[in-house]
Short mmCIF file of C-alpha atoms in Angstrom, two decimals:
data_model
loop_
_atom_site.label_atom_id
_atom_site.label_comp_id
_atom_site.label_asym_id
_atom_site.label_seq_id
_atom_site.Cartn_x
_atom_site.Cartn_y
_atom_site.Cartn_z
CA MET A 1 -39.82 -76.05 -40.60
CA VAL A 2 -42.14 -74.87 -37.81
CA VAL A 3 -41.15 -77.87 -35.70
CA ALA A 4 -37.47 -77.04 -36.21
CA VAL A 5 -37.96 -73.43 -35.14
CA ARG A 6 -39.91 -74.47 -32.04
CA PHE A 7 -37.17 -76.96 -31.16
CA PHE A 8 -34.53 -74.21 -31.55
CA VAL A 9 -36.52 -71.87 -29.29
CA PHE A 10 -36.85 -74.66 -26.73
CA LEU A 11 -33.10 -75.27 -26.78
CA SER A 12 -32.47 -71.54 -26.40
CA MET A 13 -34.74 -71.40 -23.35
CA ILE A 14 -32.91 -74.36 -21.82
CA ALA A 15 -29.56 -72.70 -22.51
CA ALA A 16 -30.75 -69.41 -21.03
CA PHE A 17 -32.03 -71.21 -17.93
CA PHE A 18 -28.71 -72.92 -17.30
CA ALA A 19 -26.80 -69.73 -18.07
CA GLU A 20 -28.88 -67.89 -15.49
CA GLN A 21 -28.30 -70.64 -12.96
CA ALA A 22 -24.55 -70.57 -13.66
CA GLY A 23 -24.54 -66.78 -13.21
CA ALA A 24 -26.30 -67.16 -9.86
CA GLU A 25 -23.38 -69.07 -8.38
CA VAL A 26 -20.54 -67.22 -6.72
CA ASN A 27 -17.17 -68.03 -8.28
CA ASP A 28 -15.20 -68.98 -5.15
CA ALA A 29 -12.13 -69.87 -7.19
CA ALA A 30 -12.00 -66.35 -8.68
CA LEU A 31 -12.32 -64.81 -5.20
CA MET A 32 -9.36 -66.86 -3.95
CA LYS A 33 -7.02 -66.01 -6.82
CA LYS A 34 -4.04 -63.80 -6.07
CA ARG A 35 -4.68 -61.77 -9.21
CA PRO A 36 -8.02 -59.96 -9.18
CA ALA A 37 -10.57 -60.51 -11.94
CA LYS A 38 -10.78 -57.81 -14.59
CA LEU A 39 -14.55 -57.51 -14.37
CA LEU A 40 -16.87 -57.48 -11.38
CA SER A 41 -19.11 -59.98 -13.18
CA ASP A 42 -16.30 -62.56 -13.18
CA TYR A 43 -16.89 -63.24 -9.49
CA GLY A 44 -20.55 -64.20 -9.88
CA LEU A 45 -21.51 -62.15 -6.83
CA PHE A 46 -24.53 -60.80 -8.72
CA SER A 47 -26.99 -63.03 -10.59
CA ASP A 48 -27.82 -59.98 -12.70
CA VAL A 49 -24.94 -57.51 -12.64
CA SER A 50 -26.68 -54.73 -14.56
CA ALA A 51 -29.68 -54.93 -12.21
CA HIS A 52 -27.35 -55.25 -9.20
CA THR A 53 -29.22 -58.37 -8.06
CA PRO A 54 -27.18 -60.41 -5.55
CA ALA A 55 -26.50 -64.08 -6.28
CA ASP A 56 -27.70 -66.87 -4.03
CA GLY A 57 -25.86 -66.71 -0.72
CA VAL A 58 -25.05 -62.99 -1.03
CA LEU A 59 -26.93 -61.10 1.67
CA PRO A 60 -27.60 -57.33 1.64
CA TYR A 61 -26.93 -55.39 4.81
CA SER A 62 -26.75 -51.81 6.01
CA MET A 63 -25.09 -49.70 8.70
CA LYS A 64 -26.93 -47.80 11.39
CA MET A 65 -24.33 -45.00 11.30
CA PRO A 66 -22.56 -45.09 7.90
CA LEU A 67 -19.22 -43.50 7.13
CA PHE A 68 -19.57 -40.30 5.09
CA THR A 69 -18.31 -40.50 1.51
CA ASP A 70 -19.27 -37.37 -0.40
CA TYR A 71 -23.00 -38.05 0.08
CA ALA A 72 -22.75 -41.28 -1.97
CA HIS A 73 -25.52 -43.79 -1.42
CA LYS A 74 -24.11 -47.19 -0.52
CA TYR A 75 -25.38 -50.69 -1.21
CA ARG A 76 -23.68 -53.35 0.92
CA PHE A 77 -23.63 -57.13 0.65
CA VAL A 78 -21.82 -59.92 2.43
CA TYR A 79 -20.87 -63.30 1.00
CA ILE A 80 -19.68 -66.12 3.26
CA PRO A 81 -19.01 -69.51 1.63
CA GLU A 82 -21.56 -72.26 2.22
CA GLY A 83 -21.00 -74.14 5.47
CA MET A 84 -18.90 -71.37 7.06
CA SER A 85 -19.84 -68.57 9.43
CA ALA A 86 -18.36 -65.45 10.97
CA THR A 87 -17.67 -65.44 14.71
CA TYR A 88 -19.43 -62.75 16.74
CA SER A 89 -17.41 -59.97 18.35
CA GLU A 90 -19.03 -57.58 20.81
CA HIS A 91 -16.90 -54.53 20.00
CA GLU A 92 -14.73 -55.25 16.96
CA VAL A 93 -15.39 -56.37 13.39
CA MET A 94 -16.80 -59.89 13.17
CA GLU A 95 -14.17 -62.58 12.65
CA PHE A 96 -14.88 -63.64 9.08
CA PRO A 97 -13.70 -66.96 7.58
CA VAL A 98 -11.52 -67.28 4.48
CA GLY A 99 -13.62 -66.78 1.36
CA THR A 100 -15.75 -64.01 2.86
CA THR A 101 -16.34 -61.07 0.54
CA LEU A 102 -17.71 -57.71 1.63
CA ILE A 103 -19.23 -55.81 -1.28
CA LYS A 104 -19.98 -52.08 -1.28
CA THR A 105 -21.32 -50.14 -4.24
CA PHE A 106 -21.19 -46.33 -4.22
CA ALA A 107 -23.92 -44.65 -6.24
CA TYR A 108 -25.76 -41.38 -6.80
CA PRO A 109 -29.45 -40.99 -7.69
CA ALA A 110 -29.88 -38.14 -10.18
CA ASP A 111 -32.30 -36.54 -7.72
CA PHE A 112 -31.92 -37.36 -4.01
CA ARG A 113 -35.61 -36.57 -3.56
CA LYS A 114 -36.27 -39.71 -5.64
CA PRO A 115 -33.58 -42.08 -4.26
CA GLY A 116 -34.89 -45.14 -6.08
CA GLU A 117 -34.78 -43.63 -9.58
CA ASN A 118 -32.05 -42.91 -12.13
CA ILE A 119 -29.27 -44.31 -9.98
CA ARG A 120 -25.75 -44.05 -11.35
CA ARG A 121 -23.42 -46.63 -9.85
CA ILE A 122 -19.88 -45.24 -9.59
CA GLU A 123 -17.75 -47.99 -8.08
CA THR A 124 -17.98 -51.28 -6.25
CA ARG A 125 -15.33 -52.11 -3.67
CA LEU A 126 -14.59 -55.69 -2.72
CA LEU A 127 -12.89 -56.75 0.49
CA ILE A 128 -11.96 -60.40 0.04
CA ARG A 129 -10.73 -62.55 2.93
CA GLN A 130 -8.04 -64.78 1.49
CA GLU A 131 -5.60 -67.17 3.18
CA ALA A 132 -2.99 -64.43 3.59
CA GLY A 133 -5.48 -61.85 4.88
CA TRP A 134 -7.90 -59.28 3.47
CA ASN A 135 -7.44 -57.91 -0.02
CA ALA A 136 -9.17 -54.82 -1.45
CA TRP A 137 -10.10 -54.12 -5.05
CA ALA A 138 -12.12 -51.29 -6.62
CA TYR A 139 -14.23 -51.74 -9.77
CA VAL A 140 -15.52 -48.71 -11.70
CA TRP A 141 -18.87 -49.04 -13.47
CA ASN A 142 -19.00 -48.55 -17.22
CA GLU A 143 -21.20 -45.98 -18.86
CA ASP A 144 -24.12 -48.29 -19.65
CA GLN A 145 -23.98 -49.71 -16.09
CA SER A 146 -23.72 -53.28 -17.39
CA ASP A 147 -20.49 -54.16 -15.53
CA ALA A 148 -17.61 -52.68 -13.56
CA VAL A 149 -13.91 -52.75 -14.48
CA LEU A 150 -10.94 -53.20 -12.10
CA LYS A 151 -9.07 -49.94 -11.31
CA VAL A 152 -6.03 -50.64 -9.15
CA ALA A 153 -4.59 -47.13 -9.55
CA GLY A 154 -7.85 -45.36 -8.70
CA LYS A 155 -9.76 -42.85 -10.79
CA THR A 156 -11.41 -39.45 -10.56
CA LEU A 157 -14.91 -39.06 -11.97
CA PRO A 158 -17.17 -36.01 -12.27
CA VAL A 159 -20.45 -36.62 -10.46
CA SER A 160 -23.49 -34.38 -10.16
CA TRP A 161 -26.88 -34.71 -8.52
CA ILE A 162 -29.77 -32.70 -7.09
CA ASP A 163 -29.85 -32.81 -3.30
CA GLU A 164 -32.84 -33.12 -0.97
CA THR A 165 -33.42 -29.36 -1.04
CA GLY A 166 -33.49 -29.22 -4.86
CA GLU A 167 -30.04 -27.69 -5.15
CA SER A 168 -27.65 -28.89 -7.88
CA ARG A 169 -24.42 -30.40 -6.53
CA SER A 170 -21.29 -31.61 -8.28
CA ILE A 171 -17.95 -33.05 -7.20
CA ASP A 172 -14.92 -34.83 -8.59
CA TYR A 173 -15.47 -38.23 -7.00
CA VAL A 174 -12.26 -40.06 -6.12
CA VAL A 175 -12.04 -43.85 -6.44
CA PRO A 176 -9.18 -44.72 -4.07
CA ASN A 177 -6.07 -46.55 -5.16
CA LYS A 178 -4.85 -49.58 -3.23
CA ASN A 179 -2.51 -47.60 -0.95
CA GLN A 180 -5.29 -45.17 -0.05
CA CYS A 181 -7.43 -48.15 0.95
CA LYS A 182 -4.69 -49.24 3.35
CA GLY A 183 -4.68 -45.77 4.91
CA CYS A 184 -8.06 -46.40 6.54
CA HIS A 185 -8.20 -50.19 6.72
CA THR A 186 -5.04 -50.88 8.73
CA LEU A 187 -5.41 -52.09 12.30
CA GLY A 188 -2.14 -53.00 13.97
CA ARG A 189 -0.26 -54.33 10.99
CA GLU A 190 -3.20 -56.04 9.37
CA PHE A 191 -5.60 -54.92 6.68
CA THR A 192 -9.14 -55.14 8.10
CA PRO A 193 -12.74 -54.11 7.37
CA ILE A 194 -14.18 -51.12 9.24
CA GLY A 195 -17.96 -51.37 9.23
CA PRO A 196 -19.46 -54.79 10.09
CA LYS A 197 -19.45 -54.48 13.87
CA ALA A 198 -22.33 -55.51 16.11
CA ARG A 199 -23.21 -51.93 17.09
CA TYR A 200 -23.69 -50.90 13.46
CA LEU A 201 -25.53 -54.05 12.36
CA ASN A 202 -27.91 -54.22 15.33
CA PHE A 203 -31.12 -52.89 13.76
CA SER A 204 -33.93 -54.05 11.49
CA TYR A 205 -33.32 -54.25 7.75
CA GLU A 206 -36.00 -54.45 5.05
CA TYR A 207 -35.13 -57.64 3.13
CA ASP A 208 -37.07 -58.66 0.02
CA ASP A 209 -39.21 -61.10 1.97
CA GLU A 210 -39.22 -59.73 5.51
CA LYS A 211 -38.06 -57.04 7.89
CA LYS A 212 -35.70 -58.42 10.50
CA ASN A 213 -32.85 -57.48 12.81
CA GLN A 214 -29.62 -58.05 10.90
CA ILE A 215 -27.85 -59.94 13.68
CA THR A 216 -30.82 -62.30 13.93
CA LYS A 217 -30.89 -62.71 10.15
CA TRP A 218 -27.17 -63.48 9.97
CA VAL A 219 -27.55 -66.11 12.72
CA GLU A 220 -30.63 -67.69 11.11
CA THR A 221 -28.94 -67.93 7.71
CA GLY A 222 -25.84 -69.50 9.23
CA LYS A 223 -23.59 -66.53 8.50
CA LEU A 224 -22.86 -65.71 12.15
CA SER A 225 -22.18 -67.83 15.21
CA GLY A 226 -21.86 -67.02 18.89
CA ALA A 227 -24.08 -63.93 18.78
CA PRO A 228 -26.40 -62.97 21.64
CA THR A 229 -29.96 -61.85 21.03
CA PRO A 230 -30.11 -58.27 19.67
CA ASP A 231 -31.29 -56.85 23.01
CA LYS A 232 -28.00 -58.02 24.54
CA ALA A 233 -25.79 -56.73 21.71
CA PRO A 234 -24.41 -53.17 21.58
CA THR A 235 -25.95 -50.56 19.33
CA VAL A 236 -25.54 -46.92 18.32
CA PRO A 237 -28.22 -44.36 17.46
CA GLU A 238 -28.95 -43.30 13.91
CA PHE A 239 -27.41 -40.03 12.80
CA ASP A 240 -30.72 -38.15 12.74
CA ASP A 241 -32.45 -39.87 15.65
CA LEU A 242 -33.36 -36.85 17.74
CA THR A 243 -34.76 -39.11 20.47
CA ALA A 244 -31.19 -40.26 21.17
CA SER A 245 -28.80 -38.15 23.19
CA LEU A 246 -26.63 -35.65 21.35
CA ASP A 247 -23.57 -37.14 23.03
CA ARG A 248 -24.26 -40.68 21.75
CA ARG A 249 -24.91 -39.46 18.21
CA ALA A 250 -21.76 -37.35 18.10
CA ARG A 251 -19.60 -40.10 19.59
CA ALA A 252 -21.02 -42.64 17.12
CA TYR A 253 -20.32 -40.25 14.24
CA LEU A 254 -16.70 -39.84 15.33
CA ASP A 255 -16.42 -43.59 15.86
CA ILE A 256 -17.37 -44.57 12.32
CA ASN A 257 -15.69 -41.66 10.55
CA CYS A 258 -12.48 -41.28 12.54
CA ALA A 259 -11.79 -44.16 14.92
CA HIS A 260 -10.42 -46.57 12.31
CA CYS A 261 -7.29 -44.36 12.47
CA HIS A 262 -7.76 -42.60 15.79
CA ARG A 263 -7.39 -45.53 18.18
CA SER A 264 -4.46 -47.09 19.96
CA GLU A 265 -3.98 -49.73 17.19
CA GLY A 266 -4.66 -47.35 14.28
CA PRO A 267 -2.44 -45.33 11.93
CA ALA A 268 -3.07 -42.16 13.99
CA SER A 269 -2.14 -43.75 17.33
CA THR A 270 0.74 -41.31 17.86
CA SER A 271 -1.75 -38.43 18.06
CA GLY A 272 -3.08 -39.77 21.36
CA LEU A 273 -6.57 -38.81 20.17
CA PHE A 274 -8.72 -41.94 20.34
CA LEU A 275 -12.28 -41.57 19.08
CA THR A 276 -13.72 -45.05 19.53
CA TYR A 277 -17.30 -45.17 20.76
CA GLY A 278 -16.35 -46.85 24.03
CA GLU A 279 -13.51 -44.50 24.96
CA THR A 280 -14.21 -43.22 28.47
CA ASN A 281 -11.17 -41.03 29.12
CA LYS A 282 -12.37 -37.51 28.29
CA VAL A 283 -8.93 -36.17 27.50
CA THR A 284 -8.23 -39.13 25.24
CA TRP A 285 -11.30 -38.35 23.11
CA GLY A 286 -10.20 -34.75 22.82
CA TYR A 287 -11.72 -32.85 25.75
CA LYS A 288 -9.28 -29.97 26.40
CA LYS A 289 -6.55 -32.15 24.91
CA THR A 290 -3.49 -30.37 23.52
CA PRO A 291 -2.31 -31.86 20.21
CA VAL A 292 1.05 -33.63 20.03
CA ALA A 293 2.03 -31.39 17.09
CA ALA A 294 0.85 -27.84 16.42
CA GLY A 295 1.16 -27.61 12.64
CA ARG A 296 -1.08 -25.94 10.09
CA GLY A 297 -3.75 -28.51 10.88
CA SER A 298 -4.32 -26.99 14.30
CA GLY A 299 -5.63 -23.75 12.79
CA GLY A 300 -3.84 -21.86 15.54
CA PHE A 301 -6.07 -23.39 18.23
CA SER A 302 -4.68 -24.96 21.36
CA VAL A 303 -6.92 -27.98 22.09
CA ASP A 304 -8.75 -30.64 20.09
CA ILE A 305 -12.09 -29.91 21.75
CA GLU A 306 -12.71 -26.67 23.63
CA PRO A 307 -15.94 -27.31 25.58
CA GLY A 308 -18.62 -24.76 24.76
CA GLN A 309 -16.53 -23.26 21.96
CA PRO A 310 -16.66 -25.25 18.70
CA GLU A 311 -15.11 -22.32 16.83
CA LYS A 312 -11.93 -22.79 18.92
CA SER A 313 -11.78 -26.59 18.59
CA ILE A 314 -9.20 -28.20 16.30
CA LEU A 315 -11.42 -31.22 15.71
CA LEU A 316 -14.21 -29.12 14.23
CA TYR A 317 -11.75 -26.99 12.26
CA ARG A 318 -10.39 -30.06 10.52
CA VAL A 319 -13.68 -31.83 9.69
CA ASN A 320 -14.96 -28.49 8.36
CA SER A 321 -12.17 -28.17 5.78
CA VAL A 322 -11.37 -29.53 2.31
CA ASP A 323 -7.79 -28.25 2.39
CA PRO A 324 -5.68 -31.42 1.84
CA GLY A 325 -3.21 -30.24 4.49
CA VAL A 326 -5.93 -29.72 7.08
CA MET A 327 -8.99 -31.87 6.40
CA MET A 328 -9.99 -34.92 8.39
CA PRO A 329 -10.50 -37.63 7.42
CA GLU A 330 -7.61 -37.26 4.98
CA VAL A 331 -9.21 -39.47 2.31
CA GLY A 332 -12.71 -40.59 1.38
CA ARG A 333 -14.25 -37.19 0.83
CA THR A 334 -13.80 -34.08 -1.30
CA THR A 335 -16.63 -32.08 0.17
CA ILE A 336 -17.72 -31.05 3.66
CA HIS A 337 -20.40 -33.09 5.39
CA THR A 338 -22.44 -30.12 6.49
CA GLU A 339 -24.85 -32.15 8.61
CA GLY A 340 -21.96 -33.93 10.36
CA VAL A 341 -20.23 -30.63 11.07
CA ASP A 342 -23.49 -29.23 12.48
CA LEU A 343 -23.86 -32.28 14.75
CA LEU A 344 -20.33 -31.91 16.14
CA LYS A 345 -20.68 -28.15 16.47
CA GLU A 346 -23.85 -28.55 18.55
CA TRP A 347 -22.24 -31.30 20.65
CA ILE A 348 -19.13 -29.25 21.48
CA LYS A 349 -21.27 -26.22 22.20
CA LYS A 350 -23.18 -28.21 24.83
CA LEU A 351 -20.07 -29.67 26.47
CA GLU A 352 -19.23 -28.13 29.84
#
């Protein structure tokens, strides 16, 4: 009897081992299907979904200047199929091969003063590069945080947390529907990622086994080809890097939060207001620029940026609002990014 029990335990251990190994493999076939999987776990992108542990070949990454999304903490990963690599681009998003999946989980620690504890994952967004182009799907985490379920039509969820100052905060967090995703991710006529550009990736990341520049890491792991050494790649300052110039920080903030629409190839091209980091024409990035339409969104002001007078600048008026008919960006937030508004206010105040 004892021998039989021991044999059963042995078989169970073998089964568990192979199950774990199977779970550690990304399901490329599921990623390439036209119909999305019902559960996040079906893709095999995480070897342990409940622990949010990436599978083999799934690399974490971060952004030097992240896009603001209602103060959500974000955990990013990239998966590129074995034997393939992205092609480096100096100014635009890397050219990713078919099969690439960009993974971004939005989460809130219960207390922002303890960011590694009591983390509630809200949603995980997947951007999957298929033969016909990029496809976006949102998965909402279940209550016990064991898996996330596909939500094509979006969802609104109450979220609360304690911020860095000890103040209680709460919002109705909005998981975007598929059309809302297109609103920000359209460049020309194509759906495209926003974040993984050289200037946002060019800094050191704390991996499990080492701290290394992300561009170097991507090259060394075969995920990126054609990249220069980091000292020859563009970069932007961090949001709160007070050693960097106020102008560079403000322009980088506008670049990541606004320029996916406000550029010549973006959905807001007709506005003539282009906020890309490399834009050199002062009027084009808003300096004393009159808007093409003077609706309610102008707040009664006459120019996008009135140098020295943030209180008379349309740009600041719109980022400092949560009125759906006024606020910018139009989606992706339900609350004001106070620190971002302060940065832009100080920048405009110093403009001459």
